[in-house]
Coordinates of C-alpha atoms and ligand atoms in Angstrom, one line a residue:
X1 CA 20.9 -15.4 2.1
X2 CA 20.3 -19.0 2.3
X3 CA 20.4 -21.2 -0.5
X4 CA 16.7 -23.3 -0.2
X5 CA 15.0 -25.7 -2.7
X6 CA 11.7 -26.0 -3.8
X7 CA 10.1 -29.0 -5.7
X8 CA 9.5 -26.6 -8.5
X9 CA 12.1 -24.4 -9.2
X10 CA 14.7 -26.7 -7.8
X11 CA 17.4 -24.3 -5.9
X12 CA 17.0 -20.5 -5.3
X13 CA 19.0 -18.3 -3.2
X14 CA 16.1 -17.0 -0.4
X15 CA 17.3 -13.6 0.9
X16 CA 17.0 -13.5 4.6
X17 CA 17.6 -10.0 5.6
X18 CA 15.9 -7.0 6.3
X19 CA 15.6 -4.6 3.3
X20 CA 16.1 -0.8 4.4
X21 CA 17.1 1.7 2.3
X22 CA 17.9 -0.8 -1.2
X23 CA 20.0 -3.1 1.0
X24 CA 20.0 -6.6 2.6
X25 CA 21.5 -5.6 6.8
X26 CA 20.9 -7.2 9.6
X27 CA 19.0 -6.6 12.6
X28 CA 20.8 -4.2 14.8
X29 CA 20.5 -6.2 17.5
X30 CA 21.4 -9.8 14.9
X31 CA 18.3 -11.6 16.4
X32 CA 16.8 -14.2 13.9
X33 CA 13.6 -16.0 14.0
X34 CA 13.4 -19.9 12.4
X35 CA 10.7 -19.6 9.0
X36 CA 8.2 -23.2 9.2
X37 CA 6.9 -25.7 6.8
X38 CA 3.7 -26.1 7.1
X39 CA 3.5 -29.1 5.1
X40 CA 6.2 -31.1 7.0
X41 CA 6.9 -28.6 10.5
X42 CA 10.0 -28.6 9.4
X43 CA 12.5 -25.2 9.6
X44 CA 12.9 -24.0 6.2
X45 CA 15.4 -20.9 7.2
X46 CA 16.0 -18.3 9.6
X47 CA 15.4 -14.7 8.5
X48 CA 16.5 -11.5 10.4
X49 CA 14.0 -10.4 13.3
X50 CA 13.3 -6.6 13.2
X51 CA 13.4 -4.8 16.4
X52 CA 12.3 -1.6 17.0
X53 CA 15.6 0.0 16.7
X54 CA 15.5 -1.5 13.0
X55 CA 11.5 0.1 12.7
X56 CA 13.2 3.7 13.5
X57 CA 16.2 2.7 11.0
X58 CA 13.5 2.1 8.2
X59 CA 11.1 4.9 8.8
X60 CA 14.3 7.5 9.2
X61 CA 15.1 5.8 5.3
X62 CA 11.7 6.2 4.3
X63 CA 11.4 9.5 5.6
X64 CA 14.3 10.9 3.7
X65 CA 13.0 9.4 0.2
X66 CA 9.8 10.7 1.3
X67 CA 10.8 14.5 1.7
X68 CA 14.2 14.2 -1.3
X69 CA 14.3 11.8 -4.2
X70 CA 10.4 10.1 -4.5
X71 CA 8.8 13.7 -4.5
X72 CA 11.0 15.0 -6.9
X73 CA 10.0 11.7 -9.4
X74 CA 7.4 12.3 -11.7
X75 CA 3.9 10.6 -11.5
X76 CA 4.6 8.8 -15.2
X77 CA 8.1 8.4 -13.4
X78 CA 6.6 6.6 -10.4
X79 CA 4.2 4.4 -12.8
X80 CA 7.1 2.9 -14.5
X81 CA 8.9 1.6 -11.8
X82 CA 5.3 0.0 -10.9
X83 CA 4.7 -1.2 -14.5
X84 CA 8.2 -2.4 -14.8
X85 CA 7.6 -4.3 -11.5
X86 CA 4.5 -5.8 -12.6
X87 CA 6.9 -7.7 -15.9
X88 CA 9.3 -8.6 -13.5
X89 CA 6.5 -10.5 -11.2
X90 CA 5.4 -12.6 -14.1
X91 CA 8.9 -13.2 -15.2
X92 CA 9.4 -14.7 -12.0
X93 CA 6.1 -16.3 -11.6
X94 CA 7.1 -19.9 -10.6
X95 CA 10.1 -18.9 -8.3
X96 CA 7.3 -16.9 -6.4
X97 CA 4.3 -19.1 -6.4
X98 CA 6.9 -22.2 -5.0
X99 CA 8.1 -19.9 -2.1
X100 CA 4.4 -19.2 -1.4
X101 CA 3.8 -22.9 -1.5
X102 CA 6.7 -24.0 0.6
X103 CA 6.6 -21.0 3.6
X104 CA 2.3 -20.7 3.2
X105 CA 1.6 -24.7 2.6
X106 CA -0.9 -22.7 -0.2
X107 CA -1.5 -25.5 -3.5
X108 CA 0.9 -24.1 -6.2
X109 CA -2.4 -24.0 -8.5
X110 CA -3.3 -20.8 -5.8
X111 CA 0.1 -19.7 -5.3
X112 CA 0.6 -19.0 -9.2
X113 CA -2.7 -17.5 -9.5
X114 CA -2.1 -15.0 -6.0
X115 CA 1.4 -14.3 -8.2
X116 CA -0.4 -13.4 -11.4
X117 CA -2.8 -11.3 -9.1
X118 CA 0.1 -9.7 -7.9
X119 CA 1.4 -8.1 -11.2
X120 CA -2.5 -7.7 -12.0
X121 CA -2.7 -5.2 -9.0
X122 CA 0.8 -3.6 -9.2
X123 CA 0.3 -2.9 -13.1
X124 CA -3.2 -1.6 -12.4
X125 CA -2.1 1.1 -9.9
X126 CA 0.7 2.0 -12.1
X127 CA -1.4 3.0 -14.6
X128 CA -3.0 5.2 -11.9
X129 CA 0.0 7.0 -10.5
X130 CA -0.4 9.7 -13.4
X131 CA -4.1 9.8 -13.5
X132 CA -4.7 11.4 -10.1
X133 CA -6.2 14.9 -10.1
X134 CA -7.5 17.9 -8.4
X135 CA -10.6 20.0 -9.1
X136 CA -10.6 23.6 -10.0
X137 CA -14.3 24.8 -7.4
X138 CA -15.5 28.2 -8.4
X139 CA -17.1 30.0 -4.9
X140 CA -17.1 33.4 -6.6
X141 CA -15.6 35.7 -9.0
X142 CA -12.9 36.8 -6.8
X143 CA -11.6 33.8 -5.5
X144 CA -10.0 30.8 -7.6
X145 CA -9.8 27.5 -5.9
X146 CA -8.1 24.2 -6.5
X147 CA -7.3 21.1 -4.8
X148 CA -4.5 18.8 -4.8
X149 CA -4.6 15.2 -3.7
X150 CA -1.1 15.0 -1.8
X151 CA 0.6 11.8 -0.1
X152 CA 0.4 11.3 3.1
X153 CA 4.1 10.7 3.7
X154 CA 5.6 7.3 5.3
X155 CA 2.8 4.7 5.9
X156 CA 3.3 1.8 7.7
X157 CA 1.7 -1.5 6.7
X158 CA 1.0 -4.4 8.3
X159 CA 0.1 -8.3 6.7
X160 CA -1.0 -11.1 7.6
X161 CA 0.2 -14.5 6.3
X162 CA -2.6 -16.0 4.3
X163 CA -2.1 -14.5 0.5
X164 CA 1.7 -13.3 1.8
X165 CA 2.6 -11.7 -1.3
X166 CA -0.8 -10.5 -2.7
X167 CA -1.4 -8.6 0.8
X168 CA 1.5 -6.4 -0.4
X169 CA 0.8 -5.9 -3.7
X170 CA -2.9 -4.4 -1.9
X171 CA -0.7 -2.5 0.1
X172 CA 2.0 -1.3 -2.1
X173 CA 0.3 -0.8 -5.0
X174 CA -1.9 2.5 -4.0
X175 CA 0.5 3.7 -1.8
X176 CA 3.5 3.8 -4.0
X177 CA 1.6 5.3 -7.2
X178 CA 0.0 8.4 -4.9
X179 CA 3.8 9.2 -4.0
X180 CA 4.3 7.8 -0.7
X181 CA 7.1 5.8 0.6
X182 CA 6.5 2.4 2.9
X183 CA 8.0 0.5 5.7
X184 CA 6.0 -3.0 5.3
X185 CA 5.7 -5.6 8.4
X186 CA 5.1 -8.8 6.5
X187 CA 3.8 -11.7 8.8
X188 CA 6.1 -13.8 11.2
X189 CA 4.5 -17.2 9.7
X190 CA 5.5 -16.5 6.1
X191 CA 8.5 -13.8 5.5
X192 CA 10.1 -15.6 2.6
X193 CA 7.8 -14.2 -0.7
X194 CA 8.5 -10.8 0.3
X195 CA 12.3 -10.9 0.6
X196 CA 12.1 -12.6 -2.8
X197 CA 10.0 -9.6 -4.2
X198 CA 12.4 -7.1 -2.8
X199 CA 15.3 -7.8 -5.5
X200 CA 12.9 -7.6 -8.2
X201 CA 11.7 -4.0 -6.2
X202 CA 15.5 -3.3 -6.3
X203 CA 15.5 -4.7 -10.2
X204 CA 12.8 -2.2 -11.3
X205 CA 14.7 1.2 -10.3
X206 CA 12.7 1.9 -7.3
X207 CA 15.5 4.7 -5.5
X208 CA 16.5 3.5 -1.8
X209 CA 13.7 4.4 1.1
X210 CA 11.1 4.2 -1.0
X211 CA 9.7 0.4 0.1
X212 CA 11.6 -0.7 3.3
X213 CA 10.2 -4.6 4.1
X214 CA 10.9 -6.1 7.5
X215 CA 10.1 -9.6 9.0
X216 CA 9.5 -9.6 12.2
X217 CA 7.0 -10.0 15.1
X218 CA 3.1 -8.2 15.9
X219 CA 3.9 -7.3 19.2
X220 CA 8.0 -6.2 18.9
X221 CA 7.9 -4.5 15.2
X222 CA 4.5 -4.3 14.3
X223 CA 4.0 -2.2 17.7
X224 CA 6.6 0.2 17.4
X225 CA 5.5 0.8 13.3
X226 CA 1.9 1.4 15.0
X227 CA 3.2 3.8 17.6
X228 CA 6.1 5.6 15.5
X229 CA 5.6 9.2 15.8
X230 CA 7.9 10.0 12.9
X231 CA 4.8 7.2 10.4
X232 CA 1.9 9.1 8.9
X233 CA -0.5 6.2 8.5
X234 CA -0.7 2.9 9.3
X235 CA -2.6 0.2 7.1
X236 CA -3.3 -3.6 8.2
X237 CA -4.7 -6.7 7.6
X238 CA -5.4 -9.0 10.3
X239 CA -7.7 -10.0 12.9
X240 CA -10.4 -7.7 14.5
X241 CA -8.4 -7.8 17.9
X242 CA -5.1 -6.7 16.7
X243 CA -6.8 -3.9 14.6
X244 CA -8.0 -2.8 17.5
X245 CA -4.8 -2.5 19.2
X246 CA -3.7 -1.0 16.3
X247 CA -6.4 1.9 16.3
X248 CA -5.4 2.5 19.9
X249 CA -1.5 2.8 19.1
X250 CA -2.2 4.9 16.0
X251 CA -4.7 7.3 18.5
X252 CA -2.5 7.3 21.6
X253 CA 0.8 8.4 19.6
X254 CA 0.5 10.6 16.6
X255 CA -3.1 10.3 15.2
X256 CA -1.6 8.8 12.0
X257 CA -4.3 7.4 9.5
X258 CA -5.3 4.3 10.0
X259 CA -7.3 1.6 7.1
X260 CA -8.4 -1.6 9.0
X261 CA -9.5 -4.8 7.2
X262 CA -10.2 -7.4 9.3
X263 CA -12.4 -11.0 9.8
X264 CA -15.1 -11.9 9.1
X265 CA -18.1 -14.3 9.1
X266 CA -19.6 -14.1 6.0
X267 CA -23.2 -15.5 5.1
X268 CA -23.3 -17.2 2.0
X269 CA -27.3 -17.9 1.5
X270 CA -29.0 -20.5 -1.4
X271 CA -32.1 -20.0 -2.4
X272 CA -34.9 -22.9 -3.4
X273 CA -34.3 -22.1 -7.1
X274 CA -31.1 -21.5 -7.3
X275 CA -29.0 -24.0 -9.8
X276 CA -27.7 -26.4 -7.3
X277 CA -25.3 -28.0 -8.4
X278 CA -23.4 -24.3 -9.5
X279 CA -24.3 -22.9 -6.2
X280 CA -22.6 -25.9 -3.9
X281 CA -19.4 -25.4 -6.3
X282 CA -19.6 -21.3 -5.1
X283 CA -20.6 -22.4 -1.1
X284 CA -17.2 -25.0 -1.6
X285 CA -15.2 -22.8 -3.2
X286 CA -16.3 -20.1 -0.2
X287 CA -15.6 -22.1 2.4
X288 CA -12.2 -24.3 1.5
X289 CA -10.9 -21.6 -1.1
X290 CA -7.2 -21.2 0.8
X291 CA -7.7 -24.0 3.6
X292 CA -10.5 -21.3 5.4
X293 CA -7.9 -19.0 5.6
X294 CA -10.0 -16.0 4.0
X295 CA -11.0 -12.6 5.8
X296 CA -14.4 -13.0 3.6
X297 CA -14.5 -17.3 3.8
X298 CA -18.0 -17.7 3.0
X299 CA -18.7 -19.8 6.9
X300 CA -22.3 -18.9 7.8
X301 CA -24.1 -21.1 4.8
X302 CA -28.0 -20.5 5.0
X303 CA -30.0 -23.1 2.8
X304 CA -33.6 -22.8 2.3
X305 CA -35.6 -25.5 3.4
X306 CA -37.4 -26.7 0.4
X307 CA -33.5 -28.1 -1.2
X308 CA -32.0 -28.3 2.5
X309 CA -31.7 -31.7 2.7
X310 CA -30.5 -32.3 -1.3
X311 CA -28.3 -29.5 -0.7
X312 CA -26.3 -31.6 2.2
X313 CA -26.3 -34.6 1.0
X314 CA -24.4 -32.6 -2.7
X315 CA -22.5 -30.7 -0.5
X316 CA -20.9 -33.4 1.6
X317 CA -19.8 -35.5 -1.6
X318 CA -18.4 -32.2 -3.1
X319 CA -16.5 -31.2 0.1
X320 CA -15.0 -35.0 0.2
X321 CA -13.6 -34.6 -3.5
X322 CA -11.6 -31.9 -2.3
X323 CA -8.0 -32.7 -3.2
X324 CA -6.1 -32.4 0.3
X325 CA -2.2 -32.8 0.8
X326 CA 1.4 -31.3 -1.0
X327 CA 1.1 -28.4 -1.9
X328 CA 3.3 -28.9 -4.5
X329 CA 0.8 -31.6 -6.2
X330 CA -0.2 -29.8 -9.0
X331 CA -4.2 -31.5 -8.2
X332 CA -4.0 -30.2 -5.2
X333 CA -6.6 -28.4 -3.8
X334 CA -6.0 -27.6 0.3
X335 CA -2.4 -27.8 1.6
X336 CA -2.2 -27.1 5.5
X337 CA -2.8 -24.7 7.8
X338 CA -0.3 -22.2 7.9
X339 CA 0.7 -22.8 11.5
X340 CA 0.6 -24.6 14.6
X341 CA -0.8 -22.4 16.5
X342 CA -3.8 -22.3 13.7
X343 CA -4.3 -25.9 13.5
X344 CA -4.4 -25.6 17.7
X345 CA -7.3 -22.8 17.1
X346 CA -9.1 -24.5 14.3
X347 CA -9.3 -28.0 16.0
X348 CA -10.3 -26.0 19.0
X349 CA -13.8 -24.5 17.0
X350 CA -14.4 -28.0 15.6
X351 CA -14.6 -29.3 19.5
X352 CA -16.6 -26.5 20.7
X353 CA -19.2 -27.7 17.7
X354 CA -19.1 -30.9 18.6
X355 CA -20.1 -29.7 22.6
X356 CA -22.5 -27.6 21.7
X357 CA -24.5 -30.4 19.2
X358 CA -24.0 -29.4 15.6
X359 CA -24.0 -32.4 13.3
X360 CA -20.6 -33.0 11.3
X361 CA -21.6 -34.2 8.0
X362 CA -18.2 -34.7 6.8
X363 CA -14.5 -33.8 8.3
X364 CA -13.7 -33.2 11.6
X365 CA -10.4 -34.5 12.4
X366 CA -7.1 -34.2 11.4
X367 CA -5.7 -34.9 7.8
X368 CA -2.6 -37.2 7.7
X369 CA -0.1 -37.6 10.5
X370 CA 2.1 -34.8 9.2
X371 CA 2.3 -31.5 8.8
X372 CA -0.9 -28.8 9.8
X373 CA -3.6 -30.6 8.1
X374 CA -7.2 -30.7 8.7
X375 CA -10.3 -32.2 6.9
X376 CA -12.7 -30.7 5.0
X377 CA -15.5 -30.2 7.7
X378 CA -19.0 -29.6 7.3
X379 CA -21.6 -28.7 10.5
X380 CA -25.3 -29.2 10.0
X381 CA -28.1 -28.0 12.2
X382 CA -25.8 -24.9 13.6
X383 CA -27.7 -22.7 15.4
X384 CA -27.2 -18.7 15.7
X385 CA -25.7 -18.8 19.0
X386 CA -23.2 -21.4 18.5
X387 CA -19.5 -20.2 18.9
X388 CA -18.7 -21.9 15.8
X389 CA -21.8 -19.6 13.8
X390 CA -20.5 -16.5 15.4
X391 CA -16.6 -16.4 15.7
X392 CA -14.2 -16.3 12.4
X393 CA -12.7 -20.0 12.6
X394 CA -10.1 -19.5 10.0
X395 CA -9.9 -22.8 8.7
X396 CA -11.9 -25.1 6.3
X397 CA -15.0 -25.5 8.3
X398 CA -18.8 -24.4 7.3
X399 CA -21.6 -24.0 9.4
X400 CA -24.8 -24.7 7.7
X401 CA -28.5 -23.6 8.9
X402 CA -31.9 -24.1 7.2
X403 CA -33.7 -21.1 6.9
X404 CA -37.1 -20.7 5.1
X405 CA -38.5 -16.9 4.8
X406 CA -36.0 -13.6 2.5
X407 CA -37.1 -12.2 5.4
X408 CA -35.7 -14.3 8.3
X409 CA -32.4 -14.8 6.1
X410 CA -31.7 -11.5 6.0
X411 CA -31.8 -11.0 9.3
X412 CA -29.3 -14.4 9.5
X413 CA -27.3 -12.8 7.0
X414 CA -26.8 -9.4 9.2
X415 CA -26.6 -11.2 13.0
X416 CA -23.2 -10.5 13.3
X417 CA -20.5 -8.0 14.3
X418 CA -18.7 -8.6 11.2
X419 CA -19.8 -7.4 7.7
X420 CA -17.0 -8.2 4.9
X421 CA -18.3 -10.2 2.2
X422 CA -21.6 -12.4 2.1
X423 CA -23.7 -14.0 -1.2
X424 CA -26.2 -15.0 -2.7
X425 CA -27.4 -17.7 -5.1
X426 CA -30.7 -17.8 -6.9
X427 CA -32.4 -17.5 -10.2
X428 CA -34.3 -14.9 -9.9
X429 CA -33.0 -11.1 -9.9
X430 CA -35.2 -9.2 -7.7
X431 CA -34.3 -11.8 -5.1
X432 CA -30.7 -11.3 -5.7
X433 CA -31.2 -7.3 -5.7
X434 CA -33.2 -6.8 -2.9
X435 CA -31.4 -9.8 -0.6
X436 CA -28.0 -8.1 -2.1
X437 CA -29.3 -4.5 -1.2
X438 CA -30.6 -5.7 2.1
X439 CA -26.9 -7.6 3.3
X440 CA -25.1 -5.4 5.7
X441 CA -21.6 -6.1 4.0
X442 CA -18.9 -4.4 1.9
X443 CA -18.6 -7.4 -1.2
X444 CA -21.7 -8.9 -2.3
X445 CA -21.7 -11.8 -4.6
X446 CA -24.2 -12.9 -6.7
X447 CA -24.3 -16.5 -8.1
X448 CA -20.4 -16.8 -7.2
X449 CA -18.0 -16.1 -4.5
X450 CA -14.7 -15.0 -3.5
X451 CA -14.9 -13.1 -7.1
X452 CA -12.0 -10.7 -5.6
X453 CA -10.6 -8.4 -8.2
X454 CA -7.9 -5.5 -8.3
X455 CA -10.2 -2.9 -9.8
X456 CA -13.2 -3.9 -7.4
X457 CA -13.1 -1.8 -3.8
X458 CA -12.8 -4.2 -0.6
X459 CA -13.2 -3.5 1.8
X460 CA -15.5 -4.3 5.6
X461 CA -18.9 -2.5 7.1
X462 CA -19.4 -3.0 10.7
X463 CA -16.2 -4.4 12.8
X464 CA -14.9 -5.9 9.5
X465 CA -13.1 -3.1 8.9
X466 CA -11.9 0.9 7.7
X467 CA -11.3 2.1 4.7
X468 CA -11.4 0.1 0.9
X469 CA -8.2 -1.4 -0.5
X470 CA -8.2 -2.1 -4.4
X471 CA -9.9 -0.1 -6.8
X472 CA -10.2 3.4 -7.2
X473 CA -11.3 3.9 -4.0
X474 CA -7.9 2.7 -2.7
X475 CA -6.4 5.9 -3.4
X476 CA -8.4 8.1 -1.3
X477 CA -7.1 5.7 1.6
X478 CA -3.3 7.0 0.5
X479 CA -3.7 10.8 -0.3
X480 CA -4.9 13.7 1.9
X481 CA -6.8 16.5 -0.2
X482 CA -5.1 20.4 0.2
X483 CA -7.4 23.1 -0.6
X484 CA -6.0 26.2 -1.8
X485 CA -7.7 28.8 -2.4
X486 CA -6.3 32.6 -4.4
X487 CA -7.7 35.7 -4.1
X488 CA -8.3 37.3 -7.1
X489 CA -9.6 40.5 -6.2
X490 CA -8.4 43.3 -3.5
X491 CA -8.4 43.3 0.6
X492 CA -12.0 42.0 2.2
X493 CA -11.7 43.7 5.4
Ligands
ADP501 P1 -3.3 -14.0 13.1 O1 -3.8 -14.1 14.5 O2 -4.1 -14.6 12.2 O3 -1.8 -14.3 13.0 P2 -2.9 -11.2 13.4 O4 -4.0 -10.2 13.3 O5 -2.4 -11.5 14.8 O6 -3.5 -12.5 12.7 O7 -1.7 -10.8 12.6 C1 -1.7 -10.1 11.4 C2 -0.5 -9.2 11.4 O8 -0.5 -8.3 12.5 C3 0.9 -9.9 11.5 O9 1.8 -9.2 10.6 C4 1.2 -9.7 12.9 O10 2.6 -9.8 13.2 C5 0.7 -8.3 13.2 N1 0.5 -8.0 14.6 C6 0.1 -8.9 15.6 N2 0.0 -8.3 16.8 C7 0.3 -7.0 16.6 C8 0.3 -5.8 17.4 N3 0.1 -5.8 18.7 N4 0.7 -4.6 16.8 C9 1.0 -4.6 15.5 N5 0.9 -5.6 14.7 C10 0.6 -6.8 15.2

């Protein structure tokens, strides 16, 4: 471990291992990657870089508490350890949300609210674990049929670095209470949560094998968990491209399972009579919620025409008030990008708007001269064949468009290949119903946005995704249904 400092929680001991089988080892081949500040670009630590060697290490652990100790533990059993984890998360609320802060550059106003989310979700599907049934299906009077919703064995997950430790809690959460076991990839940018979280996994009871967490790279580890022969599923949250590869690894090697979530280019669309002042609070909170960084960032913004101009004018003072810089200001509102190579990208879309002729109302350039800031940027005038209205940006920067028909917005709404999230804001219901009906898109909200809840499914139509995380529906992502079926009667044939 290395002992690290955070403006909160003054020093902590930040484990820097991998964690396979209940312990903190090495890397068998001892390679280490350095862990940046996004706030400063300074290195915080080095953790240990998983290999592939150290991917069959973990699954072989996993595997063995798949097949021993975890199937012999009860369902209440297997709640406990969930619900104990969920107390130990809050306990260590602040120690969590300033390790978010420092590895992520996320405002510790998010960071403790992604922590509390954390033990929302973990409690939640710890209450599930001894709640999942079968049916009993009657085909006639000589047969007796029942079904049993079994684990699928060792699942391999895969995160991405913008909510670090609340993508695991998605992930862990539904798999562990349906009796699997896990080998989790977290994301290169942002290891550091995660290694926290494992002592408290060790805290709670969890027996070795059962959650394996390794740091280390898409292409090295992530490939090989994608690939394993010996992994029955594979679940990830990242970028459309990589899910593809992901789909083709999983297809090419053992058929495991596979849940996708991935971008998106959400439309968030505002109505003449909707309450302006409420809706451009939703639209900002859409956009800039997380620095951009959101799968369901609300970055296609339709305004009708009647309040178009009103609407910018609001909009632009609103995005400006936006508290930007230290994360560890508690006023804070957006703290950096998460990484270099996301600033590079970002910048990169802003440009490309700029060439093609969108307007910036506000933003635009970079914030400070340190660390992976960016402004607050709003584009006017964007038209639906702009790069910047039709690619997933990432970052803190909304396209606007006037529209003037339901009709014609609706159509807006659906031109793209994406379809996680949109919204809608007006006054009247059957506008909201029909529009919400009409959206081609797994989350619609209604007079709000990014209203993201454990016991709510998630989940993406269209190339946003496979598969719902959270909810209910979660676990049917994490069990396979047996059939079995008893004669009752004598010989058929
Ligand atoms: P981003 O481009 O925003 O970093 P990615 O989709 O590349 O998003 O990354 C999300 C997660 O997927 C990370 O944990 C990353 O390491 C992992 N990843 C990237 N490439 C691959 C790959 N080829 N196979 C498996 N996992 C990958």
């Amino acid at each position: 471990s290395a002992e690290l400092k955070t403006p909160l929680t003054g020093a902590y001991q930040q484990p820097t291992g991998l964690f396979i089988d209940n312990e903190w080892v090495d890397g068998v081949d001892k390679k280490t990657f350095e862990v940046i500040n996004p706030s400063t670009e300074e290195v915080i630590c080095s953790v240990a870089e998983a290999t592939e060697k150290d991917v069959d290490i973990a699954v072989a652990s996993a595997r063995k508490a798949f097949e021993g100790v975890w199937r012999q533990t009860t369902p209440a059993q297997r709640g406990q350890y969930l619900l104990k984890l969920a107390d130990l998360t809050e306990k260590n609320l602040e120690l969590l949300a300033a390790v978010e802060s420092l590895d992520n550059g996320k405002s510790i106003m998010m960071a403790k609210g992604d922590i509390a989310a954390v033990a929302g979700c973990i409690r939640y599907y710890g209450g599930y674990a001894d709640k999942i049934h079968g049916k009993t299906i009657d085909t006639n009077t000589d047969t007796f049929t029942y079904t049993r919703p079994e684990p699928l064995g060792v699942c391999g997950q895969i995160i991405p670095w913008n909510f670090p430790l609340l993508m695991f809690a998605w992930k862990i959460g539904p798999a562990l209470a349906t009796g699997n076991t896990v080998v989790m990839k977290t994301a290169e940018q942002t290891p550091l949560s995660a290694l926290v979280f494992c002592n408290l996994v060790k805290e709670a009871g969890f027996p070795p094998g059962v959650l394996n967490v390794l740091s280390g790279f898409g292409k090295v580890a992530g490939a090989a968990l994608s690939s394993h022969m010996d992994v029955d599923k594979i679940a990830f949250t990242g970028s459309t491209l990589v899910g593809r590869t992901i789909m083709k690894a999983a297809a090419s090697s053992n058929l495991k399972k596979v849940t996708l979530e991935l971008g998106g280019k959400s439309p968030n669309i505002v109505f003449n009579d909707a309450d302006i002042e409420q809706a451009i609070s939703w639209v900002n909170f859409g956009i800039y919620f997380n620095h951009g960084q959101c799968c369901c960032a609300g970055s296609r913004v339709y305004v009708q025409e009647g309040i178009y101009d009103k609407f910018i004018e609001a909009f632009k003072k609103r995005a400006q008030a936006n508290a930007v810089g230290d994360p560890f200001n508690e006023s804070t509102f957006q703290g950096p990008q998460v990484s270099q190579l996301q600033y590079d990208r970002i910048m990169g879309y802003i440009k490309d708007g700029k060439a093609e002729g969108a307007t910036v109302e506000v933003g635009g350039e970079r914030h400070g001269d340190k660390g992976y800031f960016i402004q607050p940027t709003i584009f006017s005038n964007v038209k639906p064949d702009m790069k910047i209205m039709r690619e997933e940006i990432f970052g803190p920067v909304a396209a606007i468009a006037k529209f003037s028909t339901e009709e014609e917005v609706i159509k807006l709404g659906n031109d793209s290949n994406y379809g996680l999230a949109a919204a809608v804001h007006t006054k009247d219901l059957n506008t909201a119903v029909r529009v919400s009906n009409a959206l081609r898109a797994g989350t619609v909200w209604v007079n709000c946005y990014n209203m993201i809840h454990h016991q709510i499914p998630f989940g993406g139509f269209k190339e946003s995704g496979i598969g719902r995380e959270l909810g209910e529906a979660a676990l049917a992502n994490y069990t396979q249904n047996k059939s079995v079926s008893i004669r009752l009667g004598g010989a058929i044939f």
